[in-house]
Coordinates of N, CA and C and ligand atoms in Angstrom, one line a residue:
S18 N 134.4 55.4 180.9 CA 133.1 56.0 180.6 C 132.2 55.0 179.9
N19 N 132.8 54.0 179.3 CA 132.0 53.0 178.6 C 131.7 51.8 179.4
S20 N 132.0 51.8 180.7 CA 131.8 50.6 181.4 C 130.3 50.4 181.9
I21 N 129.5 51.5 181.7 CA 128.1 51.4 182.1 C 127.3 51.6 180.8
A22 N 126.4 50.7 180.5 CA 125.5 50.9 179.3 C 124.1 50.9 179.8
Q23 N 123.2 51.7 179.2 CA 121.8 51.7 179.6 C 121.0 50.7 178.8
V24 N 121.5 50.3 177.6 CA 120.9 49.3 176.8 C 121.7 48.1 177.0
A25 N 121.4 47.2 177.9 CA 122.3 46.1 178.4 C 121.5 44.8 178.6
I26 N 122.3 43.7 178.7 CA 121.6 42.5 179.1 C 121.2 42.5 180.5
T27 N 120.2 41.6 180.8 CA 119.8 41.4 182.2 C 120.2 40.0 182.6
T28 N 119.7 39.5 183.7 CA 120.0 38.1 184.1 C 119.5 37.1 183.1
H29 N 118.4 37.5 182.4 CA 117.8 36.5 181.4 C 118.9 36.3 180.3
G30 N 119.5 37.4 179.8 CA 120.5 37.3 178.7 C 121.7 36.5 179.2
S31 N 122.1 36.9 180.4 CA 123.3 36.2 181.0 C 123.0 34.7 181.2
D32 N 121.9 34.3 181.7 CA 121.5 32.9 181.9 C 121.6 32.2 180.6
W33 N 121.0 32.8 179.6 CA 121.0 32.1 178.2 C 122.5 32.0 177.7
Y34 N 123.3 33.0 177.9 CA 124.7 32.9 177.5 C 125.4 31.7 178.3
W35 N 125.1 31.6 179.5 CA 125.7 30.4 180.3 C 125.2 29.1 179.7
T36 N 123.9 29.0 179.3 CA 123.4 27.8 178.7 C 124.1 27.5 177.4
V37 N 124.3 28.5 176.5 CA 125.1 28.2 175.3 C 126.5 27.9 175.6
T38 N 127.1 28.5 176.6 CA 128.5 28.1 177.0 C 128.5 26.6 177.3
A39 N 127.5 26.1 178.1 CA 127.5 24.7 178.4 C 127.3 23.8 177.2
I40 N 126.5 24.2 176.2 CA 126.3 23.5 175.0 C 127.6 23.4 174.2
M41 N 128.3 24.5 174.2 CA 129.6 24.5 173.4 C 130.6 23.6 174.0
I42 N 130.7 23.6 175.4 CA 131.7 22.8 176.1 C 131.3 21.3 175.9
A43 N 130.0 21.0 176.0 CA 129.6 19.6 175.9 C 129.9 19.1 174.5
S44 N 129.6 19.9 173.5 CA 129.8 19.4 172.1 C 131.3 19.3 171.8
T45 N 132.1 20.2 172.4 CA 133.6 20.1 172.2 C 134.1 18.7 172.7
M46 N 133.6 18.4 173.9 CA 134.0 17.1 174.5 C 133.5 16.0 173.7
A47 N 132.3 16.1 173.1 CA 131.7 15.0 172.3 C 132.6 14.8 171.0
F48 N 132.9 15.9 170.4 CA 133.7 15.8 169.1 C 135.1 15.3 169.4
V49 N 135.7 15.7 170.5 CA 137.1 15.2 170.8 C 137.0 13.7 171.1
G50 N 135.9 13.4 171.9 CA 135.7 12.0 172.3 C 135.5 11.1 171.0
L51 N 134.7 11.6 170.1 CA 134.5 10.8 168.8 C 135.8 10.7 168.0
A52 N 136.6 11.7 168.0 CA 137.9 11.7 167.3 C 138.7 10.5 167.8
A53 N 138.7 10.3 169.2 CA 139.5 9.3 169.8 C 139.1 7.9 169.4
T54 N 137.9 7.7 168.8 CA 137.5 6.4 168.4 C 137.9 6.1 167.0
K55 N 138.6 7.1 166.3 CA 139.0 6.9 164.9 C 140.5 6.8 164.8
P56 N 141.0 6.2 163.7 CA 142.5 6.3 163.5 C 142.9 7.7 163.3
R57 N 144.1 8.1 163.6 CA 144.5 9.5 163.5 C 144.3 10.1 162.1
Q58 N 144.5 9.3 161.0 CA 144.3 9.9 159.7 C 142.8 10.2 159.4
H59 N 141.9 9.8 160.2 CA 140.5 10.0 160.0 C 139.9 11.1 160.9
R60 N 140.7 11.9 161.5 CA 140.2 12.8 162.6 C 140.1 14.2 162.2
I61 N 140.4 14.6 160.9 CA 140.5 16.0 160.6 C 139.2 16.8 160.8
F62 N 138.1 16.2 160.4 CA 136.8 17.0 160.6 C 136.4 17.0 162.1
H63 N 136.7 16.0 162.8 CA 136.5 16.1 164.3 C 137.3 17.2 164.9
Y64 N 138.5 17.3 164.5 CA 139.4 18.3 165.2 C 139.0 19.7 164.8
I65 N 138.7 19.9 163.5 CA 138.3 21.3 163.0 C 137.1 21.7 163.8
T66 N 136.1 20.8 163.8 CA 134.8 21.1 164.4 C 134.9 21.3 165.9
A67 N 135.8 20.5 166.6 CA 136.0 20.7 168.0 C 136.6 22.0 168.3
A68 N 137.5 22.5 167.4 CA 138.2 23.8 167.6 C 137.1 24.9 167.5
I69 N 136.1 24.7 166.6 CA 135.1 25.7 166.4 C 134.3 25.9 167.7
T70 N 133.8 24.8 168.3 CA 133.0 24.9 169.5 C 133.8 25.3 170.7
M71 N 135.1 24.9 170.7 CA 136.0 25.3 171.8 C 136.1 26.8 171.9
V72 N 136.4 27.5 170.7 CA 136.5 28.9 170.7 C 135.1 29.6 171.1
A73 N 134.0 29.0 170.6 CA 132.7 29.5 170.9 C 132.4 29.4 172.4
A74 N 132.9 28.3 173.0 CA 132.6 28.2 174.4 C 133.2 29.3 175.2
I75 N 134.5 29.7 174.8 CA 135.1 30.8 175.6 C 134.5 32.2 175.3
A76 N 134.0 32.4 174.0 CA 133.3 33.6 173.7 C 132.0 33.7 174.5
Y77 N 131.3 32.6 174.6 CA 130.0 32.6 175.4 C 130.3 32.8 176.9
F78 N 131.4 32.1 177.4 CA 131.8 32.3 178.8 C 132.0 33.8 179.0
T79 N 132.7 34.5 178.1 CA 133.0 35.9 178.2 C 131.7 36.7 178.3
M80 N 130.7 36.4 177.4 CA 129.5 37.2 177.3 C 128.6 36.9 178.5
A81 N 128.6 35.6 179.0 CA 127.8 35.3 180.2 C 128.4 36.0 181.4
S82 N 129.7 36.2 181.4 CA 130.3 37.0 182.5 C 130.2 38.5 182.4
H83 N 129.5 38.9 181.4 CA 129.3 40.3 181.1 C 130.6 41.0 180.8
L84 N 131.4 40.4 180.0 CA 132.7 40.9 179.5 C 132.7 40.9 178.0
G85 N 133.7 41.5 177.4 CA 133.9 41.5 175.9 C 132.9 42.4 175.2
W86 N 132.5 43.5 175.9 CA 131.6 44.5 175.2 C 132.2 45.9 175.4
T87 N 131.7 46.8 174.6 CA 132.0 48.2 174.8 C 130.7 49.0 174.5
G88 N 130.6 50.1 175.2 CA 129.3 50.9 175.0 C 129.4 51.8 173.8
I89 N 128.4 51.7 172.9 CA 128.4 52.6 171.8 C 127.1 53.5 171.9
Q90 N 127.3 54.8 171.7 CA 126.2 55.7 171.9 C 125.1 55.4 170.8
V91 N 123.9 55.4 171.3 CA 122.8 55.1 170.5 C 122.1 56.5 170.2
E92 N 122.6 57.1 169.1 CA 122.1 58.5 168.9 C 121.5 58.7 167.6
F93 N 122.1 58.1 166.5 CA 121.6 58.3 165.2 C 120.6 57.2 164.8
E94 N 120.5 56.1 165.6 CA 119.8 55.0 165.2 C 118.3 55.2 165.3
R95 N 117.8 55.8 166.4 CA 116.4 56.0 166.5 C 116.1 57.5 166.8
P96 N 116.2 58.4 165.8 CA 116.0 59.8 166.1 C 114.6 60.0 166.5
S97 N 113.6 59.1 166.2 CA 112.2 59.3 166.5 C 112.0 59.1 168.0
D98 N 112.9 58.5 168.7 CA 112.7 58.2 170.1 C 113.7 59.0 170.9
P99 N 113.3 60.2 171.4 CA 114.3 61.0 172.1 C 114.8 60.4 173.4
E100 N 114.1 59.5 174.0 CA 114.5 58.8 175.2 C 115.8 58.0 175.0
V101 N 116.0 57.5 173.8 CA 117.1 56.7 173.5 C 118.4 57.5 173.2
R102 N 118.2 58.7 172.8 CA 119.3 59.6 172.4 C 120.3 59.7 173.6
G103 N 121.6 59.6 173.3 CA 122.6 59.8 174.4 C 122.7 58.5 175.3
Q104 N 122.0 57.5 175.0 CA 122.2 56.3 175.8 C 123.3 55.4 175.1
Y105 N 123.8 54.5 175.9 CA 124.8 53.6 175.4 C 124.3 52.2 175.3
R106 N 124.6 51.5 174.2 CA 124.2 50.1 174.0 C 125.5 49.2 174.1
E107 N 125.3 48.1 174.7 CA 126.4 47.1 174.8 C 126.7 46.5 173.4
I108 N 127.9 46.7 172.9 CA 128.3 46.0 171.6 C 129.3 44.9 172.0
Y109 N 128.9 43.7 171.8 CA 129.7 42.5 172.2 C 130.8 42.3 171.1
Y110 N 131.9 43.0 171.2 CA 133.0 42.8 170.2 C 133.6 41.4 170.2
V111 N 133.4 40.7 171.4 CA 134.0 39.4 171.5 C 133.4 38.4 170.5
R112 N 132.2 38.7 170.0 CA 131.6 37.8 168.9 C 132.5 37.8 167.7
Y113 N 133.1 38.9 167.4 CA 133.8 39.0 166.2 C 135.2 38.4 166.3
I114 N 135.7 38.3 167.5 CA 137.0 37.6 167.8 C 136.7 36.1 167.6
D115 N 135.5 35.7 168.1 CA 135.1 34.3 167.9 C 134.9 34.0 166.3
W116 N 134.2 34.8 165.7 CA 133.8 34.6 164.3 C 135.0 34.6 163.3
V117 N 136.0 35.5 163.6 CA 137.1 35.6 162.7 C 138.0 34.3 162.8
I118 N 137.9 33.6 163.9 CA 138.6 32.3 164.0 C 137.7 31.2 163.5
T119 N 136.4 31.2 163.9 CA 135.5 30.0 163.6 C 134.9 30.0 162.2
T120 N 134.6 31.1 161.7 CA 134.0 31.1 160.3 C 135.0 30.5 159.3
P121 N 136.3 30.9 159.3 CA 137.2 30.2 158.3 C 137.3 28.7 158.6
L122 N 137.2 28.3 159.8 CA 137.2 26.9 160.1 C 136.0 26.2 159.6
L123 N 134.8 26.8 159.7 CA 133.6 26.3 159.2 C 133.7 26.1 157.6
L124 N 134.3 27.1 157.0 CA 134.4 27.1 155.6 C 135.4 26.0 155.2
M125 N 136.5 25.8 156.0 CA 137.4 24.7 155.7 C 136.7 23.3 155.9
D126 N 135.9 23.2 156.9 CA 135.1 21.9 157.0 C 134.3 21.7 155.7
L127 N 133.7 22.7 155.2 CA 132.8 22.5 154.0 C 133.7 22.3 152.7
L128 N 134.7 23.1 152.5 CA 135.4 23.1 151.3 C 136.4 21.9 151.2
L129 N 136.9 21.4 152.4 CA 137.6 20.2 152.4 C 136.7 19.0 152.1
T130 N 135.5 19.0 152.6 CA 134.5 18.0 152.3 C 134.2 17.9 150.8
A131 N 134.1 19.1 150.2 CA 133.8 19.2 148.7 C 135.1 18.9 147.9
G132 N 136.2 18.8 148.5 CA 137.5 18.5 147.8 C 137.9 19.7 146.9
M133 N 137.5 20.9 147.3 CA 137.8 22.1 146.5 C 139.3 22.3 146.4
P134 N 139.9 22.8 145.3 CA 141.3 23.2 145.2 C 141.6 24.3 146.2
W135 N 142.9 24.2 146.7 CA 143.2 25.1 147.8 C 143.1 26.6 147.5
P136 N 143.4 27.1 146.2 CA 143.3 28.5 146.0 C 141.9 29.0 146.2
T137 N 140.9 28.2 145.8 CA 139.5 28.6 146.1 C 139.2 28.7 147.6
T138 N 139.7 27.8 148.4 CA 139.5 27.8 149.8 C 140.2 29.0 150.4
L139 N 141.4 29.2 150.0 CA 142.2 30.4 150.5 C 141.4 31.7 150.3
F140 N 141.0 31.9 149.0 CA 140.3 33.1 148.7 C 139.0 33.3 149.4
L141 N 138.2 32.2 149.6 CA 137.0 32.3 150.3 C 137.2 32.6 151.7
I142 N 138.2 32.1 152.3 CA 138.5 32.4 153.7 C 138.9 33.9 153.8
L143 N 139.7 34.4 152.9 CA 140.0 35.9 152.9 C 138.8 36.7 152.8
V144 N 137.9 36.4 151.9 CA 136.6 37.1 151.7 C 135.8 37.0 153.0
D145 N 135.8 35.9 153.7 CA 135.1 35.7 154.9 C 135.7 36.6 156.0
E146 N 137.0 36.8 156.0 CA 137.6 37.7 157.0 C 137.2 39.1 156.7
V147 N 137.1 39.5 155.4 CA 136.6 40.8 155.1 C 135.2 41.0 155.7
M148 N 134.4 40.0 155.5 CA 133.0 40.0 156.0 C 132.9 40.3 157.5
I149 N 133.7 39.5 158.3 CA 133.7 39.7 159.8 C 134.3 41.0 160.2
V150 N 135.4 41.4 159.6 CA 136.0 42.7 160.0 C 135.2 43.9 159.7
T151 N 134.6 43.9 158.5 CA 133.7 45.0 158.2 C 132.5 45.0 159.1
G152 N 132.0 43.8 159.5 CA 130.9 43.8 160.5 C 131.3 44.4 161.8
L153 N 132.6 44.1 162.3 CA 133.1 44.7 163.5 C 133.2 46.2 163.4
A154 N 133.8 46.6 162.3 CA 134.0 48.1 162.1 C 132.6 48.8 162.1
G155 N 131.7 48.2 161.4 CA 130.3 48.8 161.4 C 129.7 48.9 162.7
A156 N 129.9 47.8 163.5 CA 129.3 47.7 164.8 C 129.8 48.8 165.8
L157 N 131.1 49.2 165.6 CA 131.8 50.1 166.5 C 131.6 51.6 166.0
V158 N 131.2 51.8 164.7 CA 131.0 53.1 164.2 C 129.6 53.6 164.7
Q159 N 129.5 54.9 165.1 CA 128.3 55.4 165.7 C 127.4 56.1 164.6
T160 N 128.0 56.5 163.5 CA 127.3 57.3 162.5 C 126.7 56.3 161.5
T161 N 125.9 56.9 160.5 CA 125.3 56.2 159.5 C 126.3 55.5 158.6
Y162 N 127.6 55.9 158.6 CA 128.6 55.2 157.9 C 128.7 53.7 158.2
K163 N 128.1 53.3 159.4 CA 128.2 51.9 159.8 C 127.5 51.1 158.7
W164 N 126.5 51.6 158.0 CA 125.8 50.8 157.0 C 126.6 50.7 155.7
G165 N 127.6 51.5 155.6 CA 128.6 51.3 154.5 C 129.4 50.1 154.7
Y166 N 129.9 49.9 155.9 CA 130.6 48.7 156.3 C 129.7 47.5 156.2
F167 N 128.5 47.6 156.6 CA 127.5 46.5 156.5 C 127.4 46.0 155.1
T168 N 127.3 47.0 154.2 CA 127.1 46.7 152.8 C 128.3 45.9 152.2
F169 N 129.5 46.4 152.5 CA 130.7 45.6 152.1 C 130.6 44.2 152.7
G170 N 130.2 44.0 153.9 CA 130.1 42.7 154.5 C 129.1 41.8 153.8
C171 N 128.0 42.4 153.4 CA 126.9 41.7 152.8 C 127.4 41.2 151.4
A172 N 128.2 42.1 150.7 CA 128.7 41.7 149.4 C 129.6 40.5 149.5
A173 N 130.4 40.5 150.6 CA 131.3 39.4 150.9 C 130.5 38.1 151.1
L174 N 129.4 38.2 151.9 CA 128.6 37.1 152.2 C 128.0 36.5 150.9
L175 N 127.5 37.4 150.0 CA 126.9 36.9 148.8 C 127.9 36.1 148.0
W176 N 129.2 36.5 147.9 CA 130.2 35.7 147.2 C 130.3 34.3 147.9
I177 N 130.4 34.3 149.2 CA 130.5 33.0 150.0 C 129.4 32.1 149.6
V178 N 128.2 32.6 149.7 CA 127.0 31.8 149.5 C 127.0 31.3 148.0
Y179 N 127.4 32.1 147.1 CA 127.5 31.7 145.7 C 128.4 30.5 145.5
V180 N 129.6 30.6 146.1 CA 130.6 29.5 146.0 C 130.0 28.2 146.7
L181 N 129.4 28.4 147.8 CA 128.8 27.2 148.5 C 127.7 26.5 147.7
V182 N 126.7 27.3 147.3 CA 125.5 26.7 146.7 C 125.8 26.3 145.2
W183 N 126.8 26.9 144.6 CA 127.0 26.6 143.2 C 128.3 25.8 142.9
E184 N 129.4 26.5 143.1 CA 130.7 25.8 142.7 C 131.0 24.6 143.6
A185 N 131.0 24.8 144.9 CA 131.4 23.7 145.8 C 130.4 22.6 145.8
R186 N 129.1 22.9 145.6 CA 128.1 21.8 145.6 C 128.3 21.0 144.4
R187 N 128.6 21.6 143.2 CA 128.8 20.8 142.0 C 130.1 19.9 142.1
H188 N 131.1 20.5 142.7 CA 132.4 19.8 143.0 C 132.1 18.6 143.9
A189 N 131.4 18.8 144.9 CA 131.1 17.7 145.9 C 130.3 16.6 145.2
N190 N 129.3 17.0 144.4 CA 128.6 15.9 143.7 C 129.4 15.1 142.8
A191 N 130.5 15.7 142.2 CA 131.4 15.0 141.3 C 132.3 14.0 142.1
M192 N 132.4 14.2 143.4 CA 133.2 13.4 144.2 C 132.5 12.1 144.7
G193 N 131.2 12.0 144.3 CA 130.5 10.8 144.7 C 129.3 11.1 145.6
P194 N 128.4 10.1 145.7 CA 127.1 10.3 146.4 C 127.2 10.7 147.9
N195 N 128.1 10.0 148.6 CA 128.3 10.3 150.0 C 128.8 11.7 150.3
V196 N 129.8 12.1 149.5 CA 130.3 13.5 149.6 C 129.2 14.5 149.2
G197 N 128.5 14.2 148.1 CA 127.5 15.1 147.6 C 126.4 15.3 148.6
R198 N 125.9 14.2 149.2 CA 124.8 14.3 150.2 C 125.2 15.0 151.4
T199 N 126.4 14.7 151.9 CA 126.9 15.4 153.1 C 127.1 16.9 152.9
F200 N 127.6 17.2 151.7 CA 127.8 18.7 151.4 C 126.5 19.3 151.2
L201 N 125.5 18.6 150.6 CA 124.2 19.3 150.4 C 123.6 19.7 151.7
I202 N 123.6 18.7 152.7 CA 123.0 19.0 154.0 C 123.7 20.1 154.7
C203 N 125.1 20.0 154.8 CA 125.8 21.0 155.6 C 126.0 22.3 154.9
G204 N 126.1 22.3 153.6 CA 126.2 23.5 152.8 C 124.9 24.3 152.8
S205 N 123.8 23.6 152.7 CA 122.5 24.3 152.7 C 122.2 24.9 154.0
L206 N 122.5 24.1 155.1 CA 122.3 24.6 156.4 C 123.1 25.9 156.7
T207 N 124.4 25.8 156.2 CA 125.2 27.0 156.4 C 124.7 28.2 155.6
S208 N 124.4 28.0 154.3 CA 123.9 29.1 153.5 C 122.7 29.8 154.1
L209 N 121.8 28.9 154.6 CA 120.5 29.5 155.2 C 120.8 30.2 156.5
L210 N 121.6 29.6 157.4 CA 121.9 30.3 158.6 C 122.7 31.6 158.5
W211 N 123.7 31.5 157.6 CA 124.6 32.7 157.5 C 123.9 33.9 157.0
I212 N 122.9 33.7 156.2 CA 122.1 34.8 155.7 C 121.3 35.5 156.8
L213 N 121.0 34.8 157.9 CA 120.3 35.3 159.0 C 121.2 36.2 159.9
Y214 N 122.5 36.0 159.9 CA 123.4 36.8 160.7 C 123.3 38.3 160.4
P215 N 123.4 38.7 159.1 CA 123.3 40.2 158.9 C 121.9 40.7 159.3
I216 N 120.9 39.9 159.3 CA 119.6 40.4 159.8 C 119.7 40.7 161.3
A217 N 120.3 39.7 162.0 CA 120.5 39.9 163.5 C 121.3 41.2 163.7
W218 N 122.4 41.3 162.9 CA 123.3 42.5 163.1 C 122.4 43.8 162.8
A219 N 121.6 43.8 161.8 CA 120.9 45.0 161.4 C 120.0 45.5 162.5
V220 N 119.3 44.5 163.2 CA 118.4 44.9 164.3 C 119.0 45.1 165.6
C221 N 120.3 44.7 165.8 CA 121.0 44.8 167.1 C 122.1 45.9 166.9
E222 N 123.3 45.5 166.5 CA 124.4 46.5 166.4 C 124.0 47.6 165.4
G223 N 123.2 47.3 164.4 CA 122.9 48.3 163.3 C 121.9 49.3 163.8
A224 N 120.6 48.9 163.9 CA 119.6 49.9 164.1 C 119.1 50.0 165.6
N225 N 119.7 49.1 166.5 CA 119.3 49.1 167.9 C 117.8 48.9 168.0
L226 N 117.2 48.0 167.3 CA 115.7 47.8 167.3 C 115.3 46.8 168.3
I227 N 116.2 45.8 168.7 CA 115.8 44.9 169.7 C 116.8 44.9 170.8
A228 N 116.3 44.5 172.0 CA 117.1 44.6 173.2 C 118.2 43.6 173.3
P229 N 119.3 43.9 174.1 CA 120.4 43.0 174.2 C 120.0 41.6 174.6
D230 N 119.0 41.4 175.4 CA 118.5 40.1 175.8 C 118.0 39.3 174.6
S231 N 117.3 40.0 173.7 CA 116.8 39.4 172.5 C 117.9 39.1 171.5
E232 N 118.9 40.0 171.5 CA 120.1 39.8 170.7 C 120.8 38.5 171.1
A233 N 120.9 38.3 172.5 CA 121.5 37.0 173.0 C 120.8 35.8 172.5
V234 N 119.4 35.8 172.4 CA 118.7 34.7 171.9 C 118.9 34.5 170.4
F235 N 118.8 35.6 169.7 CA 118.9 35.6 168.2 C 120.3 35.0 167.8
Y236 N 121.4 35.6 168.2 CA 122.7 35.1 167.8 C 123.0 33.8 168.5
G237 N 122.4 33.5 169.7 CA 122.7 32.3 170.4 C 122.1 31.1 169.7
V238 N 120.9 31.2 169.2 CA 120.2 30.1 168.5 C 120.9 29.9 167.2
L239 N 121.3 31.0 166.5 CA 122.0 30.8 165.2 C 123.3 30.1 165.5
D240 N 124.1 30.5 166.5 CA 125.4 29.9 166.8 C 125.3 28.4 167.1
V241 N 124.2 28.0 167.9 CA 124.0 26.6 168.2 C 123.8 25.8 167.0
F242 N 123.0 26.3 166.0 CA 122.8 25.6 164.8 C 124.0 25.6 163.9
A243 N 124.7 26.7 163.8 CA 125.8 26.9 162.9 C 127.1 26.1 163.4
K244 N 127.2 25.8 164.7 CA 128.4 25.2 165.2 C 128.1 23.7 165.6
P245 N 127.5 23.5 166.8 CA 127.3 22.1 167.2 C 126.4 21.3 166.3
V246 N 125.3 21.8 165.9 CA 124.4 21.0 165.0 C 125.0 20.8 163.7
F247 N 125.6 21.9 163.1 CA 126.3 21.7 161.8 C 127.4 20.6 162.0
G248 N 128.2 20.8 163.1 CA 129.3 19.9 163.3 C 128.9 18.4 163.4
A249 N 127.8 18.2 164.1 CA 127.3 16.8 164.3 C 126.9 16.2 163.0
L250 N 126.2 17.0 162.2 CA 125.7 16.6 160.8 C 126.9 16.3 159.9
L251 N 127.9 17.1 160.0 CA 129.1 17.0 159.1 C 129.9 15.7 159.5
I252 N 130.1 15.5 160.8 CA 130.9 14.3 161.3 C 130.1 13.1 161.0
W253 N 128.8 13.1 161.2 CA 127.9 12.0 160.8 C 128.1 11.7 159.3
G254 N 128.0 12.7 158.5 CA 128.1 12.5 157.1 C 129.4 11.9 156.7
H255 N 130.5 12.1 157.4 CA 131.8 11.6 157.0 C 132.0 10.2 157.5
R256 N 131.0 9.6 158.1 CA 131.3 8.2 158.6 C 131.5 7.2 157.5
N257 N 131.0 7.5 156.3 CA 131.2 6.6 155.1 C 132.2 7.3 154.1
I258 N 132.9 8.3 154.4 CA 133.8 9.0 153.5 C 135.2 8.7 153.9
N259 N 136.0 8.3 153.0 CA 137.5 8.1 153.3 C 138.2 9.4 153.0
P260 N 138.9 10.0 154.0 CA 139.6 11.2 153.8 C 140.6 11.2 152.7
A261 N 141.1 10.0 152.4 CA 142.1 9.8 151.3 C 141.4 10.1 150.0
D262 N 140.1 9.8 149.9 CA 139.4 10.1 148.6 C 139.2 11.6 148.4
L263 N 139.4 12.4 149.5 CA 139.3 13.9 149.4 C 140.7 14.5 149.2
G264 N 141.7 13.7 149.1 CA 143.1 14.2 149.0 C 143.6 14.6 150.4
L265 N 143.0 14.1 151.5 CA 143.4 14.5 152.8 C 144.2 13.3 153.5
Ligands
RET16 C1 128.0 40.6 159.8 C2 127.7 42.0 159.6 C3 128.2 42.5 158.3 C4 127.5 41.8 157.2 C5 127.4 40.4 157.3 C6 127.7 39.7 158.5 C7 127.7 38.3 158.5 C8 128.1 37.5 159.5 C9 128.1 36.0 159.5 C10 128.5 35.4 160.6 C11 128.5 34.0 160.8 C12 128.9 33.6 162.0 C13 128.9 32.2 162.4 C14 129.3 32.0 163.6 C15 129.4 30.8 164.3 O1 129.0 29.7 164.1 C16 129.4 40.4 160.2 C17 127.0 40.1 160.9 C18 127.1 39.6 156.1 C19 127.6 35.3 158.3 C20 128.5 31.1 161.5

């Protein structure tokens, strides 16, 4: 009964998902290729970053193929618009399978760069998993309780951003100017972009305010900056950093 949704992507959304799939495959190949030019002990950030874009490539392939979604009834979201009542919107749960794997890896990229102690890294990753799983639960819930899950997820994000912009940034600065500068660029980009994800969620999975094609563009642009662009800046920043100085 959920295999047909009235609020669905068109060929525009699908074409864009194929475009992002290609970007993710190309950047995975570039990161693995760059790794091969380095001694094995210097490849950790290449490999983490390549794994991130590799997982994203498969998630985008799934969405471009019009798979990885389930129909959620759009009933409570726009009571002012009776046309929308009883319709189904595509909810791409495959995003959350991607994010539950890739966002901990992005945090590892950042916290390993900052040389943070492992208990901090472990706890931040666990908080991140709470953020993603509450986002998925909220996306699948059809009643107003979805905003309760959203609120828990936003609280988790606030903690993550606090650790990045305050604790980890100060730690990175203490590790020297190259580490400090690389962390400032990549940590700031991450903090800015990650705050935009709950806005996308609110207007798509949350309130059903924008169409699935627009959702494809909103999340797709965010993901291209948060994964391949972030990864390129991080790997570039590490060109003058010895992993041994980070305890790696
Ligand atoms: C959700 C909804 C619940 C509240 C919050 C969210 C934040 C999600 C974020 C996702 C980041 C994804 C990235 C993906 C790939 O690069 C789950 C949307 C706060 C921050 C960076």
